[in-house]
Short mmCIF file of C-alpha atoms in Angstrom, two decimals:
data_model
loop_
_atom_site.label_atom_id
_atom_site.label_comp_id
_atom_site.label_asym_id
_atom_site.label_seq_id
_atom_site.Cartn_x
_atom_site.Cartn_y
_atom_site.Cartn_z
CA MET A 1 9.45 88.81 -80.51
CA GLN A 2 7.32 90.36 -77.76
CA ASN A 3 9.12 90.81 -74.46
CA ASN A 4 7.03 93.50 -72.70
CA VAL A 5 3.27 93.60 -72.01
CA LEU A 6 3.14 97.26 -73.06
CA ASP A 7 3.82 96.08 -76.60
CA TYR A 8 -0.05 95.37 -76.61
CA LEU A 9 -0.71 99.01 -75.76
CA ASN A 10 1.81 100.41 -78.21
CA HIS A 11 0.34 98.40 -81.05
CA ILE A 12 -3.42 98.85 -80.29
CA VAL A 13 -3.27 102.66 -79.79
CA LYS A 14 -2.31 103.06 -83.51
CA GLN A 15 -5.38 101.10 -84.54
CA LYS A 16 -8.14 102.23 -82.01
CA PRO A 17 -6.94 105.44 -80.34
CA ALA A 18 -10.42 106.73 -79.61
CA LYS A 19 -12.11 103.59 -78.54
CA THR A 20 -13.04 103.17 -74.82
CA ALA A 21 -10.51 100.89 -73.10
CA PHE A 22 -11.66 101.08 -69.44
CA SER A 23 -14.77 102.42 -67.81
CA ASP A 24 -16.70 102.22 -64.59
CA GLY A 25 -19.92 103.16 -66.37
CA THR A 26 -19.55 106.83 -65.63
CA GLU A 27 -15.98 107.80 -66.44
CA ALA A 28 -13.90 106.27 -69.20
CA LEU A 29 -10.44 106.27 -70.66
CA SER A 30 -9.66 105.71 -74.39
CA PHE A 31 -6.60 103.76 -75.54
CA ARG A 32 -4.89 107.02 -76.43
CA GLU A 33 -5.54 108.39 -72.92
CA VAL A 34 -4.24 105.08 -71.33
CA TYR A 35 -1.15 105.39 -73.61
CA ASP A 36 -0.41 108.99 -72.90
CA LEU A 37 -0.88 108.64 -69.16
CA SER A 38 1.37 105.56 -69.06
CA ARG A 39 4.07 107.53 -70.90
CA SER A 40 3.80 110.57 -68.61
CA VAL A 41 4.08 108.43 -65.52
CA GLY A 42 7.00 106.44 -67.09
CA SER A 43 8.82 109.75 -67.88
CA PHE A 44 8.18 110.98 -64.27
CA LEU A 45 9.80 107.83 -62.94
CA HIS A 46 12.78 108.19 -65.33
CA LYS A 47 13.38 111.63 -64.19
CA LYS A 48 13.33 110.53 -60.61
CA GLY A 49 15.88 107.91 -61.38
CA ILE A 50 13.62 105.07 -60.30
CA TYR A 51 14.24 102.05 -62.41
CA ARG A 52 13.61 98.32 -61.87
CA LYS A 53 12.01 99.13 -58.56
CA PRO A 54 8.72 98.14 -56.97
CA VAL A 55 6.31 101.15 -57.20
CA VAL A 56 3.05 101.18 -55.36
CA VAL A 57 0.52 101.27 -58.28
CA PHE A 58 -0.02 100.31 -63.22
CA PHE A 59 0.86 100.68 -66.74
CA GLY A 60 2.87 103.87 -66.33
CA VAL A 61 5.08 102.14 -63.78
CA VAL A 62 5.82 99.47 -66.41
CA ALA A 63 6.57 102.09 -68.98
CA GLY A 64 9.20 103.48 -66.61
CA GLY A 65 10.90 100.17 -66.42
CA ASP A 66 9.63 99.34 -62.99
CA PHE A 67 7.11 96.80 -61.60
CA TYR A 68 3.81 97.72 -59.91
CA VAL A 69 2.65 96.74 -56.50
CA PRO A 70 -1.20 97.36 -56.46
CA ILE A 71 -2.81 98.29 -53.21
CA ASP A 72 -6.09 99.88 -52.27
CA GLU A 73 -7.40 101.93 -49.40
CA GLU A 74 -10.16 99.28 -48.77
CA MET A 75 -7.45 96.83 -47.71
CA PRO A 76 -6.90 96.47 -43.95
CA ALA A 77 -4.32 98.98 -42.75
CA GLY A 78 -2.17 96.37 -41.11
CA ARG A 79 -1.95 94.44 -44.34
CA ILE A 80 -0.96 97.54 -46.34
CA GLN A 81 1.87 98.32 -43.79
CA LEU A 82 3.13 94.74 -44.13
CA ILE A 83 3.25 95.09 -47.87
CA LEU A 84 5.01 98.49 -47.67
CA ASP A 85 7.52 97.09 -45.22
CA ASN A 86 8.24 94.18 -47.54
CA VAL A 87 8.75 96.07 -50.86
CA ARG A 88 10.22 99.31 -49.45
CA SER A 89 9.04 101.19 -52.52
CA PRO A 90 10.80 104.44 -53.39
CA LEU A 91 7.57 105.87 -54.60
CA ILE A 92 3.85 105.66 -53.46
CA ILE A 93 1.37 106.84 -56.09
CA CYS A 94 -2.00 108.03 -54.90
CA ASP A 95 -4.76 110.56 -55.68
CA ARG A 96 -6.12 113.58 -53.75
CA GLU A 97 -8.86 111.37 -52.20
CA THR A 98 -6.40 108.74 -50.81
CA GLU A 99 -3.36 111.21 -50.03
CA GLU A 100 -4.40 111.64 -46.38
CA THR A 101 -4.68 107.88 -45.87
CA ALA A 102 -1.43 107.24 -47.63
CA ARG A 103 0.43 109.52 -45.31
CA THR A 104 -0.72 107.61 -42.27
CA PHE A 105 1.70 104.75 -43.17
CA ARG A 106 5.40 104.23 -42.55
CA ILE A 107 7.20 104.44 -45.85
CA GLY A 108 10.81 104.89 -44.81
CA GLU A 109 12.69 106.86 -47.42
CA GLY A 110 9.78 106.51 -49.91
CA GLU A 111 8.07 109.50 -51.44
CA ILE A 112 4.26 110.06 -51.90
CA VAL A 113 3.39 111.55 -55.24
CA LEU A 114 -0.07 112.47 -56.59
CA PHE A 115 -1.06 110.81 -59.80
CA HIS A 116 -2.40 114.02 -61.45
CA GLU A 117 1.09 115.60 -60.93
CA MET A 118 2.75 112.60 -62.66
CA ALA A 119 0.22 112.76 -65.49
CA GLN A 120 1.24 116.35 -66.24
CA CYS A 121 4.88 115.35 -66.64
CA GLY A 122 6.24 116.01 -70.09
CA ILE A 123 6.85 112.76 -72.14
CA ASP A 124 10.42 111.88 -72.74
CA ASP A 125 10.18 109.75 -75.80
CA GLY A 126 13.91 109.04 -76.02
CA ALA A 127 14.19 107.82 -72.49
CA LEU A 128 11.15 105.59 -72.76
CA GLU A 129 12.42 104.08 -75.98
CA GLU A 130 15.77 103.36 -74.29
CA ILE A 131 14.02 101.77 -71.32
CA HIS A 132 11.90 99.62 -73.61
CA ARG A 133 14.92 98.49 -75.66
CA ASN A 134 16.64 97.36 -72.47
CA ALA A 135 13.61 95.38 -71.20
CA ILE A 136 13.84 91.60 -71.22
CA ASP A 137 10.92 89.25 -70.73
CA THR A 138 12.13 87.93 -67.39
CA ASP A 139 11.94 91.33 -65.80
CA PRO A 140 9.27 91.59 -63.09
CA ILE A 141 6.04 93.26 -64.04
CA TYR A 142 4.15 93.21 -60.76
CA ILE A 143 4.09 91.90 -57.18
CA VAL A 144 0.61 90.76 -56.02
CA PHE A 145 0.21 89.88 -52.32
CA THR A 146 -1.74 86.78 -51.34
CA SER A 147 -2.75 85.57 -47.93
CA GLY A 148 -0.12 83.53 -46.06
CA SER A 149 -0.91 80.62 -43.74
CA THR A 150 1.16 82.43 -41.15
CA GLY A 151 -0.88 85.57 -41.37
CA ILE A 152 1.91 87.39 -43.25
CA PRO A 153 1.01 88.17 -46.83
CA LYS A 154 3.18 86.61 -49.58
CA GLY A 155 4.28 88.85 -52.41
CA VAL A 156 4.10 86.90 -55.60
CA ALA A 157 6.47 88.41 -58.23
CA ALA A 158 5.54 87.72 -61.89
CA CYS A 159 7.55 88.56 -64.99
CA HIS A 160 6.56 89.72 -68.48
CA ARG A 161 7.20 86.38 -70.02
CA SER A 162 4.74 84.47 -67.80
CA VAL A 163 2.08 87.21 -68.12
CA ILE A 164 2.38 87.29 -71.96
CA ASP A 165 2.15 83.54 -72.08
CA TYR A 166 -0.87 83.56 -69.86
CA ILE A 167 -2.70 86.20 -71.89
CA GLU A 168 -1.99 84.58 -75.20
CA ARG A 169 -3.22 81.10 -74.07
CA LEU A 170 -6.25 82.39 -72.11
CA SER A 171 -7.36 84.54 -75.07
CA GLU A 172 -7.10 81.52 -77.42
CA ILE A 173 -9.10 79.28 -75.08
CA LEU A 174 -11.92 81.81 -74.36
CA GLY A 175 -11.98 83.37 -77.77
CA PHE A 176 -11.47 87.05 -76.98
CA ASP A 177 -11.46 89.56 -79.80
CA ASP A 178 -11.99 93.26 -80.46
CA GLU A 179 -15.73 92.94 -79.89
CA THR A 180 -15.27 91.52 -76.40
CA VAL A 181 -16.87 93.62 -73.61
CA PHE A 182 -15.55 92.54 -70.25
CA GLY A 183 -17.42 92.92 -66.97
CA ASN A 184 -14.61 92.99 -64.38
CA GLN A 185 -15.47 91.57 -60.91
CA SER A 186 -12.14 91.37 -59.26
CA PRO A 187 -10.45 94.30 -57.43
CA LEU A 188 -7.28 95.54 -59.27
CA TYR A 189 -5.02 94.53 -56.48
CA PHE A 190 -5.74 90.84 -57.20
CA ASP A 191 -4.07 88.92 -60.17
CA ALA A 192 -7.51 87.87 -61.25
CA CYS A 193 -7.97 91.23 -63.12
CA LEU A 194 -5.22 90.09 -65.56
CA LYS A 195 -8.01 88.20 -67.37
CA GLU A 196 -9.54 91.55 -68.47
CA LEU A 197 -6.82 94.17 -68.34
CA TYR A 198 -4.30 92.74 -70.74
CA PRO A 199 -6.61 91.14 -73.26
CA THR A 200 -8.26 94.62 -73.54
CA LEU A 201 -4.96 95.99 -74.56
CA LYS A 202 -4.19 93.08 -76.82
CA PHE A 203 -7.35 93.13 -78.90
CA GLY A 204 -8.62 96.69 -78.38
CA ALA A 205 -11.59 95.28 -76.34
CA THR A 206 -13.35 97.19 -73.63
CA THR A 207 -13.51 96.51 -69.87
CA TYR A 208 -16.09 97.68 -67.53
CA LEU A 209 -14.89 97.97 -63.86
CA ILE A 210 -18.17 96.99 -62.25
CA PRO A 211 -18.88 99.01 -59.05
CA ARG A 212 -18.41 96.57 -56.10
CA GLU A 213 -21.68 97.50 -54.38
CA LEU A 214 -23.65 96.05 -57.29
CA PHE A 215 -22.64 92.51 -56.37
CA SER A 216 -24.84 92.67 -53.25
CA VAL A 217 -27.91 93.68 -55.44
CA PRO A 218 -28.08 90.97 -58.03
CA VAL A 219 -30.92 92.54 -60.17
CA LYS A 220 -29.14 95.83 -60.54
CA LEU A 221 -25.97 93.99 -61.31
CA VAL A 222 -27.55 92.15 -64.26
CA GLU A 223 -29.14 95.39 -65.35
CA TYR A 224 -25.65 96.93 -65.37
CA LEU A 225 -24.41 94.01 -67.63
CA ASN A 226 -27.23 94.71 -69.97
CA GLY A 227 -26.88 98.48 -69.97
CA HIS A 228 -23.29 98.26 -71.11
CA ARG A 229 -23.80 95.25 -73.43
CA ILE A 230 -21.22 93.14 -71.47
CA ASN A 231 -20.70 89.93 -73.21
CA THR A 232 -17.81 88.33 -71.33
CA ILE A 233 -17.34 87.68 -67.59
CA CYS A 234 -14.56 85.80 -65.68
CA TRP A 235 -15.83 85.70 -62.13
CA VAL A 236 -15.28 83.68 -59.01
CA VAL A 237 -18.01 81.16 -58.33
CA SER A 238 -19.39 82.96 -55.29
CA ALA A 239 -20.18 86.06 -57.43
CA LEU A 240 -22.15 83.95 -59.91
CA THR A 241 -24.08 82.06 -57.15
CA MET A 242 -25.04 85.40 -55.60
CA VAL A 243 -26.97 85.99 -58.80
CA SER A 244 -28.54 82.60 -59.31
CA ALA A 245 -29.26 81.75 -55.70
CA PHE A 246 -31.65 84.61 -55.09
CA GLY A 247 -33.99 84.16 -58.09
CA THR A 248 -32.56 87.03 -60.16
CA PHE A 249 -33.25 85.44 -63.43
CA GLU A 250 -36.92 85.42 -62.75
CA THR A 251 -36.75 89.22 -62.93
CA VAL A 252 -34.01 89.91 -65.50
CA LYS A 253 -31.56 87.87 -67.42
CA PRO A 254 -28.22 88.90 -69.03
CA GLU A 255 -29.04 89.70 -72.70
CA PHE A 256 -25.58 89.89 -74.19
CA LEU A 257 -23.52 87.39 -72.21
CA HIS A 258 -22.02 84.66 -74.41
CA THR A 259 -18.77 83.79 -72.61
CA ILE A 260 -18.75 82.90 -68.92
CA ALA A 261 -15.58 81.75 -67.23
CA PHE A 262 -15.54 80.80 -63.55
CA GLY A 263 -13.13 79.49 -60.99
CA SER A 264 -11.48 79.81 -57.56
CA GLU A 265 -14.16 77.58 -55.92
CA VAL A 266 -16.26 74.51 -56.68
CA PHE A 267 -19.50 75.60 -58.58
CA PRO A 268 -22.45 73.85 -56.96
CA ILE A 269 -24.19 71.97 -59.75
CA ARG A 270 -27.69 73.19 -58.81
CA GLN A 271 -26.57 76.78 -59.03
CA PHE A 272 -24.70 76.07 -62.33
CA ARG A 273 -27.82 74.64 -63.83
CA ILE A 274 -29.66 77.84 -63.18
CA TRP A 275 -27.16 79.76 -65.12
CA ARG A 276 -27.16 77.19 -67.82
CA GLU A 277 -30.88 77.23 -68.20
CA ALA A 278 -30.97 81.01 -68.21
CA LEU A 279 -28.30 81.29 -71.01
CA PRO A 280 -28.44 77.98 -73.02
CA GLU A 281 -26.35 79.43 -75.91
CA ALA A 282 -23.56 80.73 -73.74
CA VAL A 283 -20.15 79.01 -73.45
CA PHE A 284 -19.19 78.05 -69.83
CA THR A 285 -15.60 77.30 -68.89
CA ASN A 286 -14.24 76.25 -65.61
CA LEU A 287 -10.78 77.73 -64.90
CA TYR A 288 -8.25 76.64 -62.29
CA GLY A 289 -4.92 78.05 -61.26
CA PRO A 290 -2.95 79.80 -58.44
CA THR A 291 -1.38 83.25 -58.32
CA GLU A 292 2.05 81.56 -58.31
CA GLY A 293 1.29 80.12 -61.76
CA THR A 294 0.32 83.51 -63.17
CA GLY A 295 -3.37 83.15 -63.07
CA MET A 296 -5.24 80.15 -64.47
CA CYS A 297 -3.43 77.18 -65.81
CA CYS A 298 -6.20 74.59 -66.48
CA TYR A 299 -9.61 74.73 -68.26
CA TYR A 300 -12.72 72.74 -68.83
CA ARG A 301 -15.34 73.70 -71.29
CA VAL A 302 -18.72 72.44 -69.99
CA GLU A 303 -20.45 70.57 -72.66
CA ARG A 304 -22.34 67.79 -70.88
CA GLU A 305 -24.74 67.38 -67.98
CA PHE A 306 -23.55 66.74 -64.47
CA ALA A 307 -25.48 65.03 -61.53
CA GLU A 308 -25.89 67.21 -58.49
CA ASP A 309 -23.24 65.21 -56.59
CA GLU A 310 -20.72 65.55 -59.34
CA ALA A 311 -17.99 68.18 -59.61
CA ILE A 312 -17.18 69.99 -62.81
CA PRO A 313 -13.65 68.96 -63.80
CA ILE A 314 -10.80 71.50 -64.02
CA GLY A 315 -9.89 69.63 -67.18
CA ARG A 316 -6.59 69.94 -68.94
CA PRO A 317 -3.68 72.28 -68.71
CA PHE A 318 -3.36 75.33 -70.92
CA PRO A 319 -0.89 75.02 -73.78
CA ASN A 320 2.75 75.30 -72.77
CA ARG A 321 2.03 74.04 -69.28
CA GLU A 322 2.13 70.65 -67.60
CA ILE A 323 0.31 69.53 -64.55
CA LEU A 324 2.22 66.94 -62.43
CA LEU A 325 -0.09 65.06 -60.03
CA LEU A 326 2.33 63.85 -57.40
CA THR A 327 1.99 61.42 -54.50
CA PRO A 328 3.64 62.13 -51.22
CA GLU A 329 6.57 59.99 -52.42
CA GLY A 330 7.13 62.30 -55.47
CA LYS A 331 5.77 59.80 -58.03
CA ARG A 332 3.08 60.34 -60.62
CA ALA A 333 -0.38 59.54 -59.35
CA GLU A 334 -2.29 56.85 -61.25
CA VAL A 335 -5.79 57.40 -62.67
CA GLY A 336 -8.21 57.67 -59.75
CA GLN A 337 -5.32 58.19 -57.21
CA GLU A 338 -5.13 61.46 -55.46
CA GLY A 339 -2.07 63.58 -55.66
CA GLU A 340 -0.85 67.15 -55.14
CA ILE A 341 -1.31 69.38 -58.25
CA CYS A 342 2.02 70.78 -59.25
CA ILE A 343 2.75 73.12 -62.22
CA ARG A 344 5.61 73.13 -64.69
CA GLY A 345 6.41 75.62 -67.42
CA THR A 346 6.71 79.22 -68.48
CA ALA A 347 3.65 80.15 -66.35
CA LEU A 348 5.57 79.90 -63.14
CA THR A 349 6.14 83.25 -61.42
CA LEU A 350 9.52 84.25 -60.08
CA GLY A 351 8.70 83.40 -56.45
CA TYR A 352 7.88 85.41 -53.39
CA TYR A 353 9.50 88.82 -53.20
CA ASN A 354 12.03 89.28 -50.38
CA ASP A 355 11.12 85.84 -49.04
CA PRO A 356 13.55 83.21 -50.07
CA GLU A 357 12.57 80.66 -47.39
CA ARG A 358 8.90 80.42 -48.49
CA THR A 359 10.01 80.52 -52.07
CA ALA A 360 12.19 77.46 -51.57
CA GLU A 361 9.33 75.66 -49.86
CA ALA A 362 6.83 76.05 -52.67
CA PHE A 363 8.98 76.38 -55.85
CA VAL A 364 11.02 73.17 -55.85
CA GLN A 365 13.08 70.89 -58.09
CA ASN A 366 10.89 68.60 -60.24
CA PRO A 367 11.26 65.25 -58.51
CA LEU A 368 10.71 63.50 -61.85
CA ASN A 369 13.78 65.19 -63.39
CA THR A 370 17.19 64.57 -61.90
CA ALA A 371 19.23 65.63 -65.06
CA TYR A 372 19.08 69.47 -64.80
CA PRO A 373 17.56 72.21 -62.70
CA GLU A 374 13.86 72.57 -63.29
CA ARG A 375 11.45 74.30 -60.95
CA ILE A 376 7.85 73.32 -60.33
CA TYR A 377 5.32 74.88 -58.07
CA ARG A 378 3.53 72.78 -55.38
CA THR A 379 -0.04 74.30 -55.23
CA GLY A 380 -1.12 72.57 -51.95
CA ASP A 381 -4.23 71.46 -53.87
CA ILE A 382 -5.27 67.83 -54.10
CA GLY A 383 -6.62 66.47 -57.35
CA ARG A 384 -7.15 63.21 -59.20
CA TYR A 385 -7.70 62.08 -62.85
CA ASN A 386 -10.92 60.46 -63.92
CA GLU A 387 -11.14 57.71 -66.54
CA ALA A 388 -11.66 60.37 -69.36
CA GLY A 389 -8.23 61.90 -68.50
CA GLU A 390 -9.86 64.98 -66.97
CA LEU A 391 -8.35 66.50 -63.82
CA LEU A 392 -10.70 66.92 -60.86
CA PHE A 393 -10.05 69.25 -57.97
CA VAL A 394 -10.56 67.35 -54.69
CA SER A 395 -9.65 69.88 -51.99
CA ARG A 396 -7.03 72.04 -50.48
CA LYS A 397 -4.56 70.19 -48.25
CA ASP A 398 -5.83 72.36 -45.40
CA TYR A 399 -9.38 71.46 -46.12
CA GLN A 400 -8.60 67.82 -45.34
CA ILE A 401 -9.13 67.00 -41.71
CA LYS A 402 -8.79 63.94 -39.46
CA HIS A 403 -12.00 63.56 -37.44
CA MET A 404 -13.12 60.67 -35.33
CA GLY A 405 -10.35 58.55 -37.01
CA HIS A 406 -11.49 59.33 -40.51
CA ARG A 407 -10.03 61.57 -43.21
CA ILE A 408 -12.67 63.95 -44.36
CA GLU A 409 -12.88 66.51 -47.07
CA LEU A 410 -14.83 69.54 -45.86
CA GLY A 411 -15.79 70.15 -49.45
CA GLU A 412 -17.64 66.90 -49.54
CA ILE A 413 -19.95 68.11 -46.71
CA GLU A 414 -20.45 71.44 -48.48
CA VAL A 415 -21.39 69.63 -51.73
CA ASN A 416 -24.10 67.63 -49.90
CA VAL A 417 -25.53 70.78 -48.28
CA ASP A 418 -25.48 72.64 -51.54
CA MET A 419 -27.66 69.98 -53.14
CA LEU A 420 -30.47 70.44 -50.62
CA PRO A 421 -33.58 72.34 -51.62
CA ASP A 422 -33.85 75.93 -50.54
CA VAL A 423 -30.09 76.08 -49.55
CA ARG A 424 -28.28 78.87 -51.39
CA MET A 425 -24.77 78.76 -50.02
CA ALA A 426 -22.67 76.72 -47.49
CA ALA A 427 -19.28 76.65 -46.02
CA CYS A 428 -17.56 74.38 -43.50
CA ILE A 429 -14.68 75.16 -41.05
CA TYR A 430 -12.97 72.93 -38.53
CA ASP A 431 -12.17 73.84 -34.93
CA THR A 432 -8.95 71.84 -34.47
CA TRP A 433 -8.75 72.48 -30.69
CA LYS A 434 -12.24 71.17 -29.96
CA ALA A 435 -12.29 68.66 -32.90
CA LYS A 436 -15.63 70.06 -34.17
CA ILE A 437 -17.00 70.48 -37.71
CA VAL A 438 -18.87 73.71 -38.06
CA LEU A 439 -21.28 74.26 -40.91
CA TYR A 440 -22.50 77.78 -41.97
CA TYR A 441 -25.25 78.07 -44.52
CA VAL A 442 -27.57 80.52 -46.13
CA GLY A 443 -31.15 79.14 -46.81
CA ASP A 444 -34.62 78.60 -45.62
CA PRO A 445 -34.34 75.41 -43.48
CA SER A 446 -33.92 75.91 -39.75
CA GLU A 447 -30.80 74.68 -38.10
CA LYS A 448 -32.79 71.87 -36.59
CA GLU A 449 -34.33 70.86 -39.97
CA MET A 450 -30.83 70.97 -41.47
CA ALA A 451 -29.37 68.66 -38.82
CA ALA A 452 -32.24 66.15 -39.44
CA VAL A 453 -31.70 66.12 -43.18
CA LEU A 454 -27.90 65.81 -43.00
CA ARG A 455 -28.40 62.72 -40.77
CA THR A 456 -29.95 60.98 -43.84
CA LYS A 457 -27.20 62.21 -46.23
CA LEU A 458 -23.89 61.90 -44.38
CA PRO A 459 -22.11 59.21 -42.33
CA ARG A 460 -22.07 59.89 -38.67
CA TYR A 461 -18.38 60.85 -38.63
CA MET A 462 -19.02 63.63 -41.23
CA LEU A 463 -22.01 65.18 -39.51
CA PRO A 464 -21.37 68.81 -38.49
CA ASN A 465 -21.09 69.35 -34.72
CA ARG A 466 -22.39 72.87 -35.06
CA ILE A 467 -24.82 74.19 -37.62
CA ILE A 468 -25.24 77.97 -37.95
CA ARG A 469 -27.69 79.70 -40.28
CA LEU A 470 -26.66 83.12 -41.66
CA GLU A 471 -28.49 85.72 -43.71
CA GLN A 472 -25.32 86.10 -45.82
CA LEU A 473 -21.94 84.39 -45.95
CA PRO A 474 -18.96 86.80 -45.59
CA PHE A 475 -16.81 87.30 -48.72
CA THR A 476 -13.23 88.31 -49.39
CA ALA A 477 -12.55 91.46 -51.54
CA ASN A 478 -12.07 89.08 -54.44
CA GLY A 479 -15.55 87.64 -53.97
CA LYS A 480 -14.64 84.23 -52.49
CA ILE A 481 -16.19 82.86 -49.38
CA ASP A 482 -14.17 84.19 -46.43
CA ARG A 483 -13.42 81.18 -44.32
CA VAL A 484 -10.98 83.20 -42.12
CA THR A 485 -13.84 85.47 -41.10
CA LEU A 486 -16.07 82.42 -40.48
CA LYS A 487 -13.46 81.00 -38.08
CA LYS A 488 -13.15 84.32 -36.26
CA MET A 489 -17.01 84.49 -36.03
CA TYR A 490 -17.02 80.99 -34.42
CA GLU A 491 -14.18 81.67 -32.02
CA GLY A 492 -15.87 84.86 -30.93
CA ALA A 493 -19.32 83.36 -30.52
#
């Protein structure tokens, strides 16, 4: 029985030692190199006596019986310090290029170590085998920090069991194998990269870590996909619409893509159609899931046409998970009735690291089960089932507003804007203090033209009070529309 994610690596290195595992298109690591480096780092940690501790940075940390906390110098310094204060790691791993930056942070009794020094550590096979024998599948494997509504990041702690379950189910649903060539879009300090990193180890596939700057140059991005024969991508919707909205496919099309998974945001149907028309033989799958549920937990394979005012369903739960759609009274929502999406099963993470209060708020007893302890995770997302039994994402709780006496979904306004000709992207925010709906968009129509068109599309109480045209919407490091920055832009205007 597998109880450690490194069992994937231990198995595949015997079959495909020389094959490229990870590459950025310039430098590459084979499975043998990944294996040896991980064992050197693990041996270094053993000699330091660091065991079952959070260590700031990947596979070698796990080999040493610890759990990794991925951070990156591109993260805001204040956020990095909050993370370091939370985990109080005994060891910070960096390279020569980031050492100076690393030393600017308060790390208490922690030690900063250069990766190349750890990589030269002699491998202690006996110690690593002992660590592996003592590992159990509920041991933590990582802490990934997400944004908190209070401004303080939340450290989601996942265990080997939930990650293994996720990788097994995701691989089955999307059909990964040893010929899969991934194009990774998500930075490595987000949990989204699980979709590529661990299936690569499981199957002996290959992952290309696409340089981030290419996502602002769509033609070069597609040329990169073609140049490395990338056939599988699992991207946030904003990354896909950046390609389709700017006429990229009129110049170049992905030649090898056959598997396209997307999620984290609603895919505007007009932009989805552009992708579908460019790649009619590809399989498109909508994925849904929060970090607290170890990545994605629902999927919908797109096999029919959708009207422009429809939303692609998030479908059905992965095997070994259950979605509970609960009303405010803690009852199951009926078909067509809205409820909060809650997750039950092995996929649940351990909770928030060093944060029992927020853990208790989100990871709660299943109200449908009063017989024994059973945790569920309340996502804060609102959904409903259609007549076909497919789950539809409606909105975030915090995207629902009360305006002019009406409950409004900001996402509904965005959908109507996305349907307009010559509009490429749109996002709404709400100014609670002034009770104003603010619409930002990228497109050809002027703000005055946009206002006139929307008066024919939306009821009066849903009309934006401010309409602002931008050359480009801001995005988070993970590629999602950055609504926090939009609010700051509005407040500072």
